[in-house]
């Protein structure tokens, strides 16, 4: 539900339009597995055959979001502040493989406009930051009104409480791996696993909405340095003009292209 309103519909308003709004969620579900939780959805434009219902997305225990091509870690700094770290992977087109990357760029994006002091809302993570800080430094959970779509939140909180008791009793919390054989390669649920493994051509990248939007610019947080953008396009084998030429709208939750 968060994605529907915080990113899709709010982005429409930020762009100066009032619609059409994104397809609505009609069904959500949550389940726990060995290394976290899966959350699943059906929208008015999908069915229970869609990848975001059969596989869904992963909350990697205890503090990560995992989608297959990126991981977001939320690391508490103290009682009032959290460090948000993202690791992102983009596979190059088949025409560019095998590709050797000699270094991994890192950068820290701004969260507020240095001139106005207002929170930046143009990118996915920046919109998330606004929803986090909007709750106040220490949210009064007694004033919450949880709805059916918040069942996953309840499950996670209960797991945290159970893990606290486990540690107090000298037992391992969830997802601690002590067997080296198991720790060699851990398989996690990935909705787009086939595409990540098989790769794609340049033409397929431009035809696929998800891949095409990734070429147009880094959608997750503002502040990507120009040299990182240039290195990304060079690795992918696209010019800036080619990457940004298609203005079609993007919906990350849309049914997979056939």
PDB file of N, CA and C in Angstrom, residues 98-177:
ATOM      1  N   UNK A  98      31.562 -10.270 -21.485  1.00  0.00           N
ATOM      2  CA  UNK A  98      31.776 -10.082 -20.037  1.00  0.00           C
ATOM      3  C   UNK A  98      32.292  -8.676 -19.738  1.00  0.00           C
ATOM      4  N   UNK A  99      31.795  -8.092 -18.663  1.00  0.00           N
ATOM      5  CA  UNK A  99      32.185  -6.738 -18.291  1.00  0.00           C
ATOM      6  C   UNK A  99      32.967  -6.776 -16.983  1.00  0.00           C
ATOM      7  N   UNK A 100      34.061  -6.067 -16.932  1.00  0.00           N
ATOM      8  CA  UNK A 100      34.896  -6.004 -15.735  1.00  0.00           C
ATOM      9  C   UNK A 100      34.785  -4.609 -15.123  1.00  0.00           C
ATOM     10  N   UNK A 101      34.354  -4.545 -13.888  1.00  0.00           N
ATOM     11  CA  UNK A 101      34.258  -3.267 -13.172  1.00  0.00           C
ATOM     12  C   UNK A 101      35.413  -3.184 -12.176  1.00  0.00           C
ATOM     13  N   UNK A 102      36.244  -2.195 -12.335  1.00  0.00           N
ATOM     14  CA  UNK A 102      37.457  -2.104 -11.536  1.00  0.00           C
ATOM     15  C   UNK A 102      37.244  -1.495 -10.159  1.00  0.00           C
ATOM     16  N   UNK A 103      36.174  -0.736  -9.988  1.00  0.00           N
ATOM     17  CA  UNK A 103      35.896  -0.136  -8.684  1.00  0.00           C
ATOM     18  C   UNK A 103      34.399   0.080  -8.542  1.00  0.00           C
ATOM     19  N   UNK A 104      33.937   0.127  -7.318  1.00  0.00           N
ATOM     20  CA  UNK A 104      32.524   0.346  -7.024  1.00  0.00           C
ATOM     21  C   UNK A 104      32.357   1.753  -6.457  1.00  0.00           C
ATOM     22  N   UNK A 105      31.646   2.633  -7.166  1.00  0.00           N
ATOM     23  CA  UNK A 105      31.492   4.006  -6.659  1.00  0.00           C
ATOM     24  C   UNK A 105      30.536   4.069  -5.479  1.00  0.00           C
ATOM     25  N   UNK A 106      30.826   4.962  -4.563  1.00  0.00           N
ATOM     26  CA  UNK A 106      29.929   5.220  -3.434  1.00  0.00           C
ATOM     27  C   UNK A 106      29.698   6.717  -3.332  1.00  0.00           C
ATOM     28  N   UNK A 107      28.536   7.100  -2.817  1.00  0.00           N
ATOM     29  CA  UNK A 107      28.245   8.515  -2.631  1.00  0.00           C
ATOM     30  C   UNK A 107      27.126   8.667  -1.614  1.00  0.00           C
ATOM     31  N   UNK A 108      27.030   9.839  -1.054  1.00  0.00           N
ATOM     32  CA  UNK A 108      26.015  10.142  -0.051  1.00  0.00           C
ATOM     33  C   UNK A 108      25.085  11.207  -0.598  1.00  0.00           C
ATOM     34  N   UNK A 109      23.804  10.881  -0.698  1.00  0.00           N
ATOM     35  CA  UNK A 109      22.838  11.798  -1.280  1.00  0.00           C
ATOM     36  C   UNK A 109      22.243  12.743  -0.245  1.00  0.00           C
ATOM     37  N   UNK A 110      21.900  13.953  -0.652  1.00  0.00           N
ATOM     38  CA  UNK A 110      21.282  14.917   0.272  1.00  0.00           C
ATOM     39  C   UNK A 110      19.848  14.523   0.580  1.00  0.00           C
ATOM     40  N   UNK A 111      19.347  14.941   1.727  1.00  0.00           N
ATOM     41  CA  UNK A 111      17.956  14.653   2.084  1.00  0.00           C
ATOM     42  C   UNK A 111      17.126  15.935   2.198  1.00  0.00           C
ATOM     43  N   UNK A 112      17.796  17.089   2.218  1.00  0.00           N
ATOM     44  CA  UNK A 112      17.077  18.362   2.314  1.00  0.00           C
ATOM     45  C   UNK A 112      17.680  19.367   1.345  1.00  0.00           C
ATOM     46  N   UNK A 113      16.860  20.281   0.860  1.00  0.00           N
ATOM     47  CA  UNK A 113      17.319  21.347  -0.028  1.00  0.00           C
ATOM     48  C   UNK A 113      18.176  22.318   0.771  1.00  0.00           C
ATOM     49  N   UNK A 114      19.435  22.557   0.379  1.00  0.00           N
ATOM     50  CA  UNK A 114      20.320  23.418   1.167  1.00  0.00           C
ATOM     51  C   UNK A 114      19.859  24.870   1.195  1.00  0.00           C
ATOM     52  N   UNK A 115      19.039  25.284   0.225  1.00  0.00           N
ATOM     53  CA  UNK A 115      18.569  26.668   0.162  1.00  0.00           C
ATOM     54  C   UNK A 115      17.312  26.871   0.996  1.00  0.00           C
ATOM     55  N   UNK A 116      16.304  26.003   0.784  1.00  0.00           N
ATOM     56  CA  UNK A 116      15.014  26.170   1.464  1.00  0.00           C
ATOM     57  C   UNK A 116      14.918  25.396   2.772  1.00  0.00           C
ATOM     58  N   UNK A 117      15.752  24.357   2.900  1.00  0.00           N
ATOM     59  CA  UNK A 117      15.666  23.521   4.086  1.00  0.00           C
ATOM     60  C   UNK A 117      14.556  22.489   4.019  1.00  0.00           C
ATOM     61  N   UNK A 118      13.778  22.498   2.940  1.00  0.00           N
ATOM     62  CA  UNK A 118      12.667  21.555   2.810  1.00  0.00           C
ATOM     63  C   UNK A 118      13.190  20.175   2.415  1.00  0.00           C
ATOM     64  N   UNK A 119      12.455  19.142   2.857  1.00  0.00           N
ATOM     65  CA  UNK A 119      12.827  17.786   2.497  1.00  0.00           C
ATOM     66  C   UNK A 119      12.700  17.588   1.000  1.00  0.00           C
ATOM     67  N   UNK A 120      13.657  16.892   0.401  1.00  0.00           N
ATOM     68  CA  UNK A 120      13.620  16.595  -1.029  1.00  0.00           C
ATOM     69  C   UNK A 120      12.656  15.432  -1.250  1.00  0.00           C
ATOM     70  N   UNK A 121      11.787  15.533  -2.260  1.00  0.00           N
ATOM     71  CA  UNK A 121      10.755  14.508  -2.481  1.00  0.00           C
ATOM     72  C   UNK A 121      10.762  13.957  -3.900  1.00  0.00           C
ATOM     73  N   UNK A 122      11.824  14.211  -4.657  1.00  0.00           N
ATOM     74  CA  UNK A 122      11.832  13.869  -6.075  1.00  0.00           C
ATOM     75  C   UNK A 122      12.135  12.402  -6.360  1.00  0.00           C
ATOM     76  N   UNK A 123      12.783  11.687  -5.431  1.00  0.00           N
ATOM     77  CA  UNK A 123      13.228  10.326  -5.687  1.00  0.00           C
ATOM     78  C   UNK A 123      12.618   9.353  -4.667  1.00  0.00           C
ATOM     79  N   UNK A 124      12.657   8.066  -4.997  1.00  0.00           N
ATOM     80  CA  UNK A 124      11.989   7.048  -4.186  1.00  0.00           C
ATOM     81  C   UNK A 124      12.440   7.090  -2.729  1.00  0.00           C
ATOM     82  N   UNK A 125      13.744   7.009  -2.481  1.00  0.00           N
ATOM     83  CA  UNK A 125      14.223   6.989  -1.107  1.00  0.00           C
ATOM     84  C   UNK A 125      13.947   8.314  -0.403  1.00  0.00           C
ATOM     85  N   UNK A 126      14.067   9.408  -1.121  1.00  0.00           N
ATOM     86  CA  UNK A 126      13.776  10.709  -0.510  1.00  0.00           C
ATOM     87  C   UNK A 126      12.326  10.782  -0.047  1.00  0.00           C
ATOM     88  N   UNK A 127      11.423  10.211  -0.824  1.00  0.00           N
ATOM     89  CA  UNK A 127      10.023  10.161  -0.403  1.00  0.00           C
ATOM     90  C   UNK A 127       9.866   9.294   0.840  1.00  0.00           C
ATOM     91  N   UNK A 128      10.626   8.184   0.897  1.00  0.00           N
ATOM     92  CA  UNK A 128      10.608   7.354   2.104  1.00  0.00           C
ATOM     93  C   UNK A 128      11.092   8.139   3.323  1.00  0.00           C
ATOM     94  N   UNK A 129      12.161   8.914   3.141  1.00  0.00           N
ATOM     95  CA  UNK A 129      12.702   9.679   4.265  1.00  0.00           C
ATOM     96  C   UNK A 129      11.652  10.620   4.851  1.00  0.00           C
ATOM     97  N   UNK A 130      10.861  11.235   3.967  1.00  0.00           N
ATOM     98  CA  UNK A 130       9.832  12.162   4.435  1.00  0.00           C
ATOM     99  C   UNK A 130       8.802  11.426   5.291  1.00  0.00           C
ATOM    100  N   UNK A 131       8.416  10.218   4.858  1.00  0.00           N
ATOM    101  CA  UNK A 131       7.428   9.469   5.648  1.00  0.00           C
ATOM    102  C   UNK A 131       8.012   9.044   6.991  1.00  0.00           C
ATOM    103  N   UNK A 132       9.313   8.795   7.035  1.00  0.00           N
ATOM    104  CA  UNK A 132       9.938   8.395   8.300  1.00  0.00           C
ATOM    105  C   UNK A 132       9.996   9.571   9.270  1.00  0.00           C
ATOM    106  N   UNK A 133      10.566  10.694   8.813  1.00  0.00           N
ATOM    107  CA  UNK A 133      10.739  11.824   9.731  1.00  0.00           C
ATOM    108  C   UNK A 133       9.398  12.462  10.074  1.00  0.00           C
ATOM    109  N   UNK A 134       8.399  12.266   9.207  1.00  0.00           N
ATOM    110  CA  UNK A 134       7.081  12.837   9.481  1.00  0.00           C
ATOM    111  C   UNK A 134       6.399  12.220  10.688  1.00  0.00           C
ATOM    112  N   UNK A 135       6.890  11.058  11.139  1.00  0.00           N
ATOM    113  CA  UNK A 135       6.314  10.405  12.316  1.00  0.00           C
ATOM    114  C   UNK A 135       6.863  10.974  13.620  1.00  0.00           C
ATOM    115  N   UNK A 136       7.882  11.847  13.502  1.00  0.00           N
ATOM    116  CA  UNK A 136       8.509  12.371  14.704  1.00  0.00           C
ATOM    117  C   UNK A 136       9.721  11.548  15.082  1.00  0.00           C
ATOM    118  N   UNK A 137      10.596  12.124  15.867  1.00  0.00           N
ATOM    119  CA  UNK A 137      11.829  11.422  16.230  1.00  0.00           C
ATOM    120  C   UNK A 137      11.551  10.148  17.016  1.00  0.00           C
ATOM    121  N   UNK A 138      10.602  10.185  17.912  1.00  0.00           N
ATOM    122  CA  UNK A 138      10.174   8.984  18.634  1.00  0.00           C
ATOM    123  C   UNK A 138       8.661   8.907  18.496  1.00  0.00           C
ATOM    124  N   UNK A 139       8.192   7.984  17.644  1.00  0.00           N
ATOM    125  CA  UNK A 139       6.754   7.889  17.375  1.00  0.00           C
ATOM    126  C   UNK A 139       6.023   7.256  18.555  1.00  0.00           C
ATOM    127  N   UNK A 140       4.842   7.784  18.849  1.00  0.00           N
ATOM    128  CA  UNK A 140       4.008   7.242  19.914  1.00  0.00           C
ATOM    129  C   UNK A 140       3.174   6.109  19.327  1.00  0.00           C
ATOM    130  N   UNK A 141       3.665   4.889  19.458  1.00  0.00           N
ATOM    131  CA  UNK A 141       2.983   3.743  18.853  1.00  0.00           C
ATOM    132  C   UNK A 141       1.613   3.476  19.471  1.00  0.00           C
ATOM    133  N   UNK A 142       1.371   4.012  20.676  1.00  0.00           N
ATOM    134  CA  UNK A 142       0.058   3.798  21.296  1.00  0.00           C
ATOM    135  C   UNK A 142      -1.035   4.536  20.544  1.00  0.00           C
ATOM    136  N   UNK A 143      -0.649   5.488  19.704  1.00  0.00           N
ATOM    137  CA  UNK A 143      -1.633   6.255  18.944  1.00  0.00           C
ATOM    138  C   UNK A 143      -1.834   5.699  17.529  1.00  0.00           C
ATOM    139  N   UNK A 144      -1.203   4.578  17.241  1.00  0.00           N
ATOM    140  CA  UNK A 144      -1.338   3.980  15.910  1.00  0.00           C
ATOM    141  C   UNK A 144      -2.725   3.368  15.715  1.00  0.00           C
ATOM    142  N   UNK A 145      -3.135   3.343  14.457  1.00  0.00           N
ATOM    143  CA  UNK A 145      -4.333   2.591  14.087  1.00  0.00           C
ATOM    144  C   UNK A 145      -3.924   1.673  12.948  1.00  0.00           C
ATOM    145  N   UNK A 146      -3.611   0.420  13.290  1.00  0.00           N
ATOM    146  CA  UNK A 146      -3.129  -0.517  12.295  1.00  0.00           C
ATOM    147  C   UNK A 146      -4.291  -1.130  11.512  1.00  0.00           C
ATOM    148  N   UNK A 147      -4.099  -1.274  10.222  1.00  0.00           N
ATOM    149  CA  UNK A 147      -5.105  -1.821   9.327  1.00  0.00           C
ATOM    150  C   UNK A 147      -4.651  -3.199   8.844  1.00  0.00           C
ATOM    151  N   UNK A 148      -5.527  -3.927   8.127  1.00  0.00           N
ATOM    152  CA  UNK A 148      -5.122  -5.259   7.624  1.00  0.00           C
ATOM    153  C   UNK A 148      -3.841  -5.241   6.796  1.00  0.00           C
ATOM    154  N   UNK A 149      -3.579  -4.166   6.069  1.00  0.00           N
ATOM    155  CA  UNK A 149      -2.363  -4.098   5.262  1.00  0.00           C
ATOM    156  C   UNK A 149      -1.114  -3.931   6.112  1.00  0.00           C
ATOM    157  N   UNK A 150      -1.279  -3.698   7.421  1.00  0.00           N
ATOM    158  CA  UNK A 150      -0.151  -3.561   8.342  1.00  0.00           C
ATOM    159  C   UNK A 150       0.175  -4.867   9.064  1.00  0.00           C
ATOM    160  N   UNK A 151      -0.419  -5.977   8.636  1.00  0.00           N
ATOM    161  CA  UNK A 151      -0.192  -7.247   9.323  1.00  0.00           C
ATOM    162  C   UNK A 151       1.279  -7.630   9.311  1.00  0.00           C
ATOM    163  N   UNK A 152       1.975  -7.281   8.224  1.00  0.00           N
ATOM    164  CA  UNK A 152       3.409  -7.569   8.163  1.00  0.00           C
ATOM    165  C   UNK A 152       4.192  -6.824   9.225  1.00  0.00           C
ATOM    166  N   UNK A 153       3.767  -5.596   9.531  1.00  0.00           N
ATOM    167  CA  UNK A 153       4.423  -4.811  10.582  1.00  0.00           C
ATOM    168  C   UNK A 153       4.276  -5.515  11.929  1.00  0.00           C
ATOM    169  N   UNK A 154       3.083  -6.028  12.188  1.00  0.00           N
ATOM    170  CA  UNK A 154       2.834  -6.740  13.446  1.00  0.00           C
ATOM    171  C   UNK A 154       3.709  -7.987  13.533  1.00  0.00           C
ATOM    172  N   UNK A 155       3.823  -8.727  12.420  1.00  0.00           N
ATOM    173  CA  UNK A 155       4.644  -9.935  12.401  1.00  0.00           C
ATOM    174  C   UNK A 155       6.102  -9.613  12.694  1.00  0.00           C
ATOM    175  N   UNK A 156       6.596  -8.538  12.110  1.00  0.00           N
ATOM    176  CA  UNK A 156       7.993  -8.161  12.318  1.00  0.00           C
ATOM    177  C   UNK A 156       8.240  -7.740  13.760  1.00  0.00           C
ATOM    178  N   UNK A 157       7.327  -6.967  14.325  1.00  0.00           N
ATOM    179  CA  UNK A 157       7.500  -6.535  15.710  1.00  0.00           C
ATOM    180  C   UNK A 157       7.504  -7.727  16.659  1.00  0.00           C
ATOM    181  N   UNK A 158       6.627  -8.690  16.409  1.00  0.00           N
ATOM    182  CA  UNK A 158       6.595  -9.882  17.261  1.00  0.00           C
ATOM    183  C   UNK A 158       7.894 -10.666  17.142  1.00  0.00           C
ATOM    184  N   UNK A 159       8.449 -10.726  15.927  1.00  0.00           N
ATOM    185  CA  UNK A 159       9.710 -11.438  15.751  1.00  0.00           C
ATOM    186  C   UNK A 159      10.834 -10.739  16.505  1.00  0.00           C
ATOM    187  N   UNK A 160      10.862  -9.413  16.466  1.00  0.00           N
ATOM    188  CA  UNK A 160      11.870  -8.676  17.232  1.00  0.00           C
ATOM    189  C   UNK A 160      11.752  -9.004  18.725  1.00  0.00           C
ATOM    190  N   UNK A 161      10.532  -8.985  19.247  1.00  0.00           N
ATOM    191  CA  UNK A 161      10.328  -9.269  20.662  1.00  0.00           C
ATOM    192  C   UNK A 161      10.738 -10.699  20.997  1.00  0.00           C
ATOM    193  N   UNK A 162      10.406 -11.648  20.111  1.00  0.00           N
ATOM    194  CA  UNK A 162      10.808 -13.035  20.334  1.00  0.00           C
ATOM    195  C   UNK A 162      12.323 -13.190  20.291  1.00  0.00           C
ATOM    196  N   UNK A 163      12.969 -12.455  19.376  1.00  0.00           N
ATOM    197  CA  UNK A 163      14.427 -12.528  19.277  1.00  0.00           C
ATOM    198  C   UNK A 163      15.099 -11.962  20.525  1.00  0.00           C
ATOM    199  N   UNK A 164      14.527 -10.910  21.078  1.00  0.00           N
ATOM    200  CA  UNK A 164      15.074 -10.341  22.311  1.00  0.00           C
ATOM    201  C   UNK A 164      15.065 -11.389  23.427  1.00  0.00           C
ATOM    202  N   UNK A 165      13.939 -12.102  23.533  1.00  0.00           N
ATOM    203  CA  UNK A 165      13.842 -13.140  24.551  1.00  0.00           C
ATOM    204  C   UNK A 165      14.819 -14.281  24.271  1.00  0.00           C
ATOM    205  N   UNK A 166      15.007 -14.613  22.970  1.00  0.00           N
ATOM    206  CA  UNK A 166      15.936 -15.683  22.616  1.00  0.00           C
ATOM    207  C   UNK A 166      17.358 -15.331  23.032  1.00  0.00           C
ATOM    208  N   UNK A 167      17.774 -14.105  22.753  1.00  0.00           N
ATOM    209  CA  UNK A 167      19.127 -13.673  23.111  1.00  0.00           C
ATOM    210  C   UNK A 167      19.296 -13.658  24.636  1.00  0.00           C
ATOM    211  N   UNK A 168      18.255 -13.213  25.338  1.00  0.00           N
ATOM    212  CA  UNK A 168      18.313 -13.214  26.803  1.00  0.00           C
ATOM    213  C   UNK A 168      18.494 -14.631  27.353  1.00  0.00           C
ATOM    214  N   UNK A 169      17.925 -15.603  26.632  1.00  0.00           N
ATOM    215  CA  UNK A 169      18.024 -16.997  27.068  1.00  0.00           C
ATOM    216  C   UNK A 169      19.272 -17.695  26.536  1.00  0.00           C
ATOM    217  N   UNK A 170      20.116 -16.951  25.798  1.00  0.00           N
ATOM    218  CA  UNK A 170      21.338 -17.547  25.277  1.00  0.00           C
ATOM    219  C   UNK A 170      21.153 -18.270  23.962  1.00  0.00           C
ATOM    220  N   UNK A 171      19.997 -18.088  23.315  1.00  0.00           N
ATOM    221  CA  UNK A 171      19.746 -18.721  22.020  1.00  0.00           C
ATOM    222  C   UNK A 171      20.008 -17.736  20.887  1.00  0.00           C
ATOM    223  N   UNK A 172      20.179 -18.258  19.669  1.00  0.00           N
ATOM    224  CA  UNK A 172      20.402 -17.403  18.505  1.00  0.00           C
ATOM    225  C   UNK A 172      19.107 -16.726  18.072  1.00  0.00           C
ATOM    226  N   UNK A 173      19.184 -15.472  17.669  1.00  0.00           N
ATOM    227  CA  UNK A 173      18.019 -14.842  17.044  1.00  0.00           C
ATOM    228  C   UNK A 173      17.846 -15.381  15.629  1.00  0.00           C
ATOM    229  N   UNK A 174      16.809 -14.950  14.980  1.00  0.00           N
ATOM    230  CA  UNK A 174      16.484 -15.405  13.630  1.00  0.00           C
ATOM    231  C   UNK A 174      17.611 -15.088  12.649  1.00  0.00           C
ATOM    232  N   UNK A 175      17.841 -16.006  11.701  1.00  0.00           N
ATOM    233  CA  UNK A 175      18.709 -15.813  10.533  1.00  0.00           C
ATOM    234  C   UNK A 175      20.200 -15.815  10.851  1.00  0.00           C
ATOM    235  N   UNK A 176      20.583 -16.215  12.048  1.00  0.00           N
ATOM    236  CA  UNK A 176      21.999 -16.399  12.341  1.00  0.00           C
ATOM    237  C   UNK A 176      22.432 -17.741  11.741  1.00  0.00           C
ATOM    238  N   UNK A 177      23.498 -17.734  10.945  1.00  0.00           N
ATOM    239  CA  UNK A 177      23.959 -18.940  10.252  1.00  0.00           C
ATOM    240  C   UNK A 177      25.310 -19.347  10.812  1.00  0.00           C
TER     241      UNK A 177
END
